Amino acid sequence: MDIKAIYEAVIRGDRTAVEAGVTKALEEGTEPDVILNEGLIKAMEEVGQRFESGDFFVPGMLIAARAMKTGVAILGPLLVNSGVKPIGKVVIGTVAGDLHDIGKNLVGLMLEGAGFEVVDLGTDVSSERFVAAVQDEKPGLLGLSALLTTTMSGMTEVIQKLTENKLRDMVKVFIGGAPVTQTFADQIGADAYADDAAAASRKAKELLSGS
Ligand code: B12
């Protein structure tokens, strides 16, 4: 199976072709992470660039995102090994005002694959809800996602609210999303930043082991 065909099907927003392409590639022995990175994620990067240059509009982006999700749904179980005892608990969510969830979902999947128990709060999560989840779930790690420059301040707010509620020392905060950088993470006092799902899972393990 040509990975390029999967890539093109995502850009076209052709869910049926994505499903067929991913299934066929797996049958032919292509590694799930190759399909994910070279087919699905690369296609979404291209969609983002086309949107920026005015060749793509929101509906096109949405249809492409749905097609990508179809592919991720097939790959998901293969990226996660089940039946392992959790090595730690992570609460994860996309910050207030932000509806992007593909990257956050991938991070969640990779963390599950690495043996974490993942509590996913979804998208458009207020800082109050993050704080309540830290109180209730008592996770070792809190993962915050933001895809818009306008919603990144939600991350700052979550960290401030954790401090106000005397919870900041109880949980390590790691952050990510396209506009997020290490510099931003340092500025707001996050414990770690990762630029993709594999790095997120590596960082999560480091944070838990205290290294
Ligand atoms: C798909 C998409 C949408 C879909 C979202 C569907 C969904 N269910 O997620 C829809 C159509 C709904 C959408 C809407 C909008 N979007 Co949009 N969208 C995108 C697009 C094309 C792809 C995002 C994506 O899924 N990437 C693929 C994933 C795998 O990558 P990722 O999200 O970056 O995640 C990885 C890493 O960042 C990291 N990561 C992510 N989260 C976390 C969390 C933690 C804890 C860690 C450690 C790591 C981590 O790991 C992930 C996996 O590798 C991007 C373009 C881009 N290049 O990012 C624009 C983009 C983010 N959108 C943009 C805009 C402007 C919008 C809208 C405002 C458009 C509009 N006018 O309405 C709305 C906002 C809606 C809202 N309130 O949130 C802009 C943002 C510009 C900016 N600087 O703020 C972008 C960059 C497009 C562009 N080039 O202009 N969008």
Coordinates of C-alpha atoms and ligand atoms in Angstrom, one line a residue:
M1 CA 0.0 0.0 0.0
D2 CA 1.3 3.4 -1.0
I3 CA 1.4 5.6 2.1
K4 CA 1.0 8.6 -0.3
A5 CA -2.5 7.3 -1.1
I6 CA -3.4 7.5 2.6
Y7 CA -1.9 11.0 2.8
E8 CA -3.9 12.1 -0.3
A9 CA -7.1 10.6 1.0
V10 CA -6.8 12.5 4.3
I11 CA -6.3 15.8 2.4
R12 CA -9.3 15.0 0.2
G13 CA -11.3 14.2 3.3
D14 CA -12.1 10.8 1.9
R15 CA -12.9 8.7 4.9
T16 CA -13.7 5.5 3.0
A17 CA -10.3 5.7 1.2
V18 CA -8.5 6.4 4.4
E19 CA -10.1 3.4 6.1
A20 CA -9.4 1.1 3.1
G21 CA -5.8 2.4 2.8
V22 CA -4.9 2.0 6.4
T23 CA -6.4 -1.5 6.6
K24 CA -4.5 -2.5 3.5
A25 CA -1.2 -1.1 4.7
L26 CA -1.6 -2.9 8.0
E27 CA -2.4 -6.2 6.1
E28 CA 0.8 -5.7 4.1
G29 CA 2.8 -5.4 7.3
T30 CA 3.4 -1.6 7.4
E31 CA 4.1 -0.5 11.0
P32 CA 1.2 1.5 12.6
D33 CA 3.6 4.3 13.6
V34 CA 4.8 4.7 10.0
I35 CA 1.2 4.9 8.8
L36 CA 0.4 7.5 11.5
N37 CA 3.5 9.7 11.0
E38 CA 4.0 9.5 7.2
G39 CA 0.4 9.2 6.2
L40 CA -2.0 10.8 8.6
I41 CA 0.0 13.4 10.5
K42 CA 1.9 14.6 7.5
A43 CA -1.4 15.1 5.7
M44 CA -2.8 17.2 8.5
E45 CA 0.4 19.4 8.4
E46 CA -0.3 19.9 4.7
V47 CA -3.9 20.8 5.4
G48 CA -2.7 23.4 8.0
Q49 CA -0.3 24.9 5.5
R50 CA -3.0 25.1 2.8
F51 CA -5.4 26.7 5.2
E52 CA -2.8 29.3 6.1
S53 CA -2.1 30.1 2.4
G54 CA -5.9 30.4 1.7
D55 CA -6.2 27.2 -0.4
F56 CA -8.3 25.5 2.3
F57 CA -11.1 26.7 4.4
V58 CA -12.6 25.5 7.7
P59 CA -15.0 22.9 6.2
G60 CA -12.1 21.3 4.3
M61 CA -10.1 21.2 7.5
L62 CA -12.9 19.6 9.3
I63 CA -13.5 17.0 6.7
A64 CA -9.8 16.2 6.6
A65 CA -9.8 16.0 10.4
R66 CA -12.7 13.5 10.3
A67 CA -10.9 11.4 7.7
M68 CA -7.7 11.4 9.9
K69 CA -9.8 10.3 12.9
T70 CA -11.1 7.3 11.0
G71 CA -7.5 6.3 10.4
V72 CA -6.5 6.9 14.0
A73 CA -9.4 4.8 15.2
I74 CA -8.1 1.8 13.3
L75 CA -4.5 2.3 14.5
G76 CA -5.4 3.2 18.1
P77 CA -5.7 -0.3 19.5
L78 CA -2.4 -1.3 17.8
L79 CA -0.6 1.6 19.4
V80 CA -1.9 0.6 22.8
N81 CA -0.9 -2.6 24.5
S82 CA -3.6 -3.6 26.9
G83 CA -3.6 -5.6 30.1
V84 CA -0.5 -3.8 31.6
K85 CA -0.7 -2.5 35.1
P86 CA -0.8 1.3 35.0
I87 CA 2.6 2.9 35.7
G88 CA 0.9 6.2 36.6
K89 CA -2.2 8.3 36.1
V90 CA -2.5 11.2 33.7
V91 CA -5.3 13.7 33.3
I92 CA -5.3 15.3 29.9
G93 CA -7.4 17.8 28.1
T94 CA -7.5 20.7 25.6
V95 CA -7.7 24.1 27.3
A96 CA -10.7 26.5 27.3
G97 CA -11.9 27.9 24.0
D98 CA -10.0 25.3 22.0
L99 CA -11.8 22.5 20.2
H100 CA -8.7 20.8 18.6
D101 CA -8.4 17.2 19.9
I102 CA -6.6 15.1 17.3
G103 CA -3.1 15.8 18.8
K104 CA -4.4 15.4 22.4
N105 CA -6.0 12.1 21.5
L106 CA -2.8 10.8 20.0
V107 CA -0.9 11.8 23.1
G108 CA -3.5 10.0 25.1
L109 CA -3.1 6.9 23.0
M110 CA 0.6 6.9 23.2
L111 CA 0.5 7.3 27.0
E112 CA -1.9 4.4 27.3
G113 CA 0.4 2.5 25.1
A114 CA 3.3 3.3 27.5
G115 CA 1.2 1.9 30.3
F116 CA -0.4 5.0 31.8
E117 CA -4.0 5.2 33.0
V118 CA -5.4 8.2 31.0
V119 CA -8.3 10.3 32.1
D120 CA -9.3 12.5 29.1
L121 CA -11.4 15.5 30.0
G122 CA -12.0 16.3 26.3
T123 CA -11.8 19.8 24.7
D124 CA -12.7 23.3 25.8
V125 CA -11.8 22.4 29.4
S126 CA -12.0 25.3 31.9
S127 CA -9.2 25.8 34.3
E128 CA -11.7 25.1 37.1
R129 CA -12.4 21.7 35.6
F130 CA -8.7 20.9 35.4
V131 CA -8.2 21.8 39.0
A132 CA -11.2 19.8 40.1
A133 CA -9.9 16.8 38.2
V134 CA -6.5 17.1 39.9
Q135 CA -8.3 17.2 43.2
D136 CA -10.6 14.2 42.4
E137 CA -8.4 12.0 40.3
K138 CA -5.0 12.7 42.1
P139 CA -3.0 12.1 38.9
G140 CA 0.8 12.2 38.9
L141 CA 0.7 14.1 35.6
L142 CA -1.5 16.8 34.0
G143 CA -1.3 17.2 30.2
L144 CA -2.6 20.4 28.6
S145 CA -3.1 20.8 24.9
A146 CA -3.6 24.1 22.9
L147 CA -3.6 24.6 19.2
L148 CA -4.5 28.3 19.0
T149 CA -2.2 31.1 20.0
T150 CA -5.3 32.7 21.5
T151 CA -6.0 29.8 23.9
M152 CA -2.4 29.2 25.1
S153 CA -3.1 31.6 28.0
G154 CA -5.5 28.9 29.3
M155 CA -2.4 26.9 30.2
T156 CA -1.0 29.8 32.3
E157 CA -4.4 30.0 34.0
V158 CA -4.5 26.3 34.9
I159 CA -1.0 26.6 36.5
Q160 CA -2.0 29.7 38.4
K161 CA -5.2 28.1 39.7
L162 CA -3.3 24.9 40.8
T163 CA -1.0 27.2 42.8
E164 CA -3.8 29.1 44.3
N165 CA -5.5 25.9 45.3
K166 CA -2.2 24.6 46.8
L167 CA -2.2 21.7 44.3
R168 CA 0.8 22.7 42.2
D169 CA 3.3 20.5 44.1
M170 CA 1.0 17.5 43.8
V171 CA 1.1 17.2 40.0
K172 CA 3.6 17.6 37.2
V173 CA 2.3 19.6 34.3
F174 CA 3.4 18.9 30.8
I175 CA 2.1 20.9 27.8
G176 CA 2.0 20.7 24.0
G177 CA 0.2 21.7 20.8
A178 CA 1.4 23.4 17.6
P179 CA 2.0 26.9 18.9
V180 CA 3.5 25.8 22.2
T181 CA 7.3 25.9 22.7
Q182 CA 9.8 25.0 25.3
T183 CA 10.3 28.8 25.9
F184 CA 6.6 29.2 26.6
A185 CA 6.6 26.2 28.9
D186 CA 9.5 27.7 30.9
Q187 CA 7.7 31.1 31.0
I188 CA 4.6 29.7 32.6
G189 CA 6.3 27.3 34.9
A190 CA 5.3 24.0 33.3
D191 CA 7.4 21.0 34.1
A192 CA 7.8 19.8 30.6
Y193 CA 7.0 20.4 26.9
A194 CA 6.8 17.8 24.1
D195 CA 6.3 18.5 20.4
D196 CA 4.8 15.1 19.5
A197 CA 3.1 12.1 21.0
A198 CA 6.2 9.9 21.2
A199 CA 8.2 12.7 23.0
A200 CA 5.1 13.2 25.2
S201 CA 5.2 9.7 26.4
R202 CA 9.0 9.8 26.9
K203 CA 8.7 13.0 28.9
A204 CA 5.8 11.6 31.0
K205 CA 8.0 8.7 32.1
E206 CA 10.9 11.0 32.9
L207 CA 8.6 13.2 35.0
L208 CA 7.3 10.3 37.0
S209 CA 10.8 8.9 37.6
G210 CA 11.9 12.4 38.7
S211 CA 14.7 12.6 36.1
Ligands
B12_1 C1 -7.7 20.0 12.0 C2 -7.7 21.4 12.4 C3 -8.9 22.0 12.8 C4 -10.2 21.2 13.0 C5 -10.1 20.5 14.4 C6 -10.7 19.1 14.4 C7 -10.4 18.4 15.7 N1 -11.3 17.6 16.1 O1 -9.3 18.5 16.3 C8 -11.3 22.3 13.0 C9 -11.8 22.5 11.5 C10 -12.5 22.1 13.9 C11 -10.4 23.6 13.3 C12 -11.0 24.7 13.7 C13 -10.3 25.9 13.9 N2 -9.0 26.1 13.6 CO1 -7.7 24.6 13.2 N3 -6.5 23.5 12.6 C14 -6.5 22.2 12.3 C15 -5.1 21.8 11.7 C16 -5.3 21.7 10.2 C17 -4.6 20.4 12.1 C18 -4.5 20.2 13.7 C19 -4.1 18.8 13.9 O2 -5.0 18.0 14.2 N4 -2.9 18.4 13.7 C20 -2.4 17.0 13.7 C21 -2.0 16.7 15.2 C22 -1.5 15.2 15.2 O3 -0.9 17.6 15.5 P1 -1.0 18.5 16.8 O4 -2.4 18.9 17.1 O5 0.0 19.6 16.7 O6 -0.6 17.5 18.0 C23 0.7 17.0 18.2 C24 1.7 17.9 19.0 O7 1.4 19.3 18.9 C25 1.7 17.4 20.4 N5 0.6 17.7 21.3 C26 -0.6 18.1 21.1 N6 -1.3 18.3 22.2 C27 -0.4 17.9 23.2 C28 -0.6 17.9 24.6 C29 0.5 17.5 25.4 C30 0.3 17.4 26.9 C31 1.7 17.2 24.9 C32 2.9 16.9 25.7 C33 1.9 17.2 23.5 C34 0.8 17.6 22.7 O8 1.6 16.0 20.1 C35 0.6 15.8 19.1 C36 0.8 14.5 18.4 O9 2.0 14.4 17.7 C37 -4.2 22.9 12.2 C38 -2.9 23.1 11.4 C39 -1.7 22.7 12.1 N7 -0.6 22.5 11.4 O10 -1.7 22.5 13.3 C40 -5.2 24.1 12.2 C41 -4.9 25.3 13.1 C42 -4.5 24.8 14.5 N8 -6.3 25.9 13.2 C43 -6.3 27.2 13.2 C44 -7.4 28.0 13.3 C45 -7.2 29.5 13.0 C46 -8.7 27.4 13.5 C47 -10.0 28.2 13.7 C48 -9.9 29.5 14.5 C49 -10.6 28.5 12.3 C50 -11.8 29.3 12.2 N9 -11.6 30.5 11.6 O11 -12.8 28.9 12.7 C51 -10.9 27.2 14.3 C52 -10.9 27.2 15.9 C53 -11.9 26.3 16.6 C54 -11.6 26.2 18.1 N10 -12.3 27.1 18.8 O12 -10.8 25.5 18.5 C55 -4.9 27.7 13.1 C56 -4.3 28.3 14.4 C57 -3.6 29.6 14.2 C58 -3.0 30.1 15.5 N11 -1.8 30.3 15.5 O13 -3.7 30.3 16.5 C59 -4.1 26.5 12.5 C60 -2.6 26.4 13.0 C61 -4.2 26.5 11.0 C62 -3.3 27.6 10.4 N12 -2.2 27.3 9.8 O14 -3.7 28.8 10.4 N13 -9.1 23.3 13.1

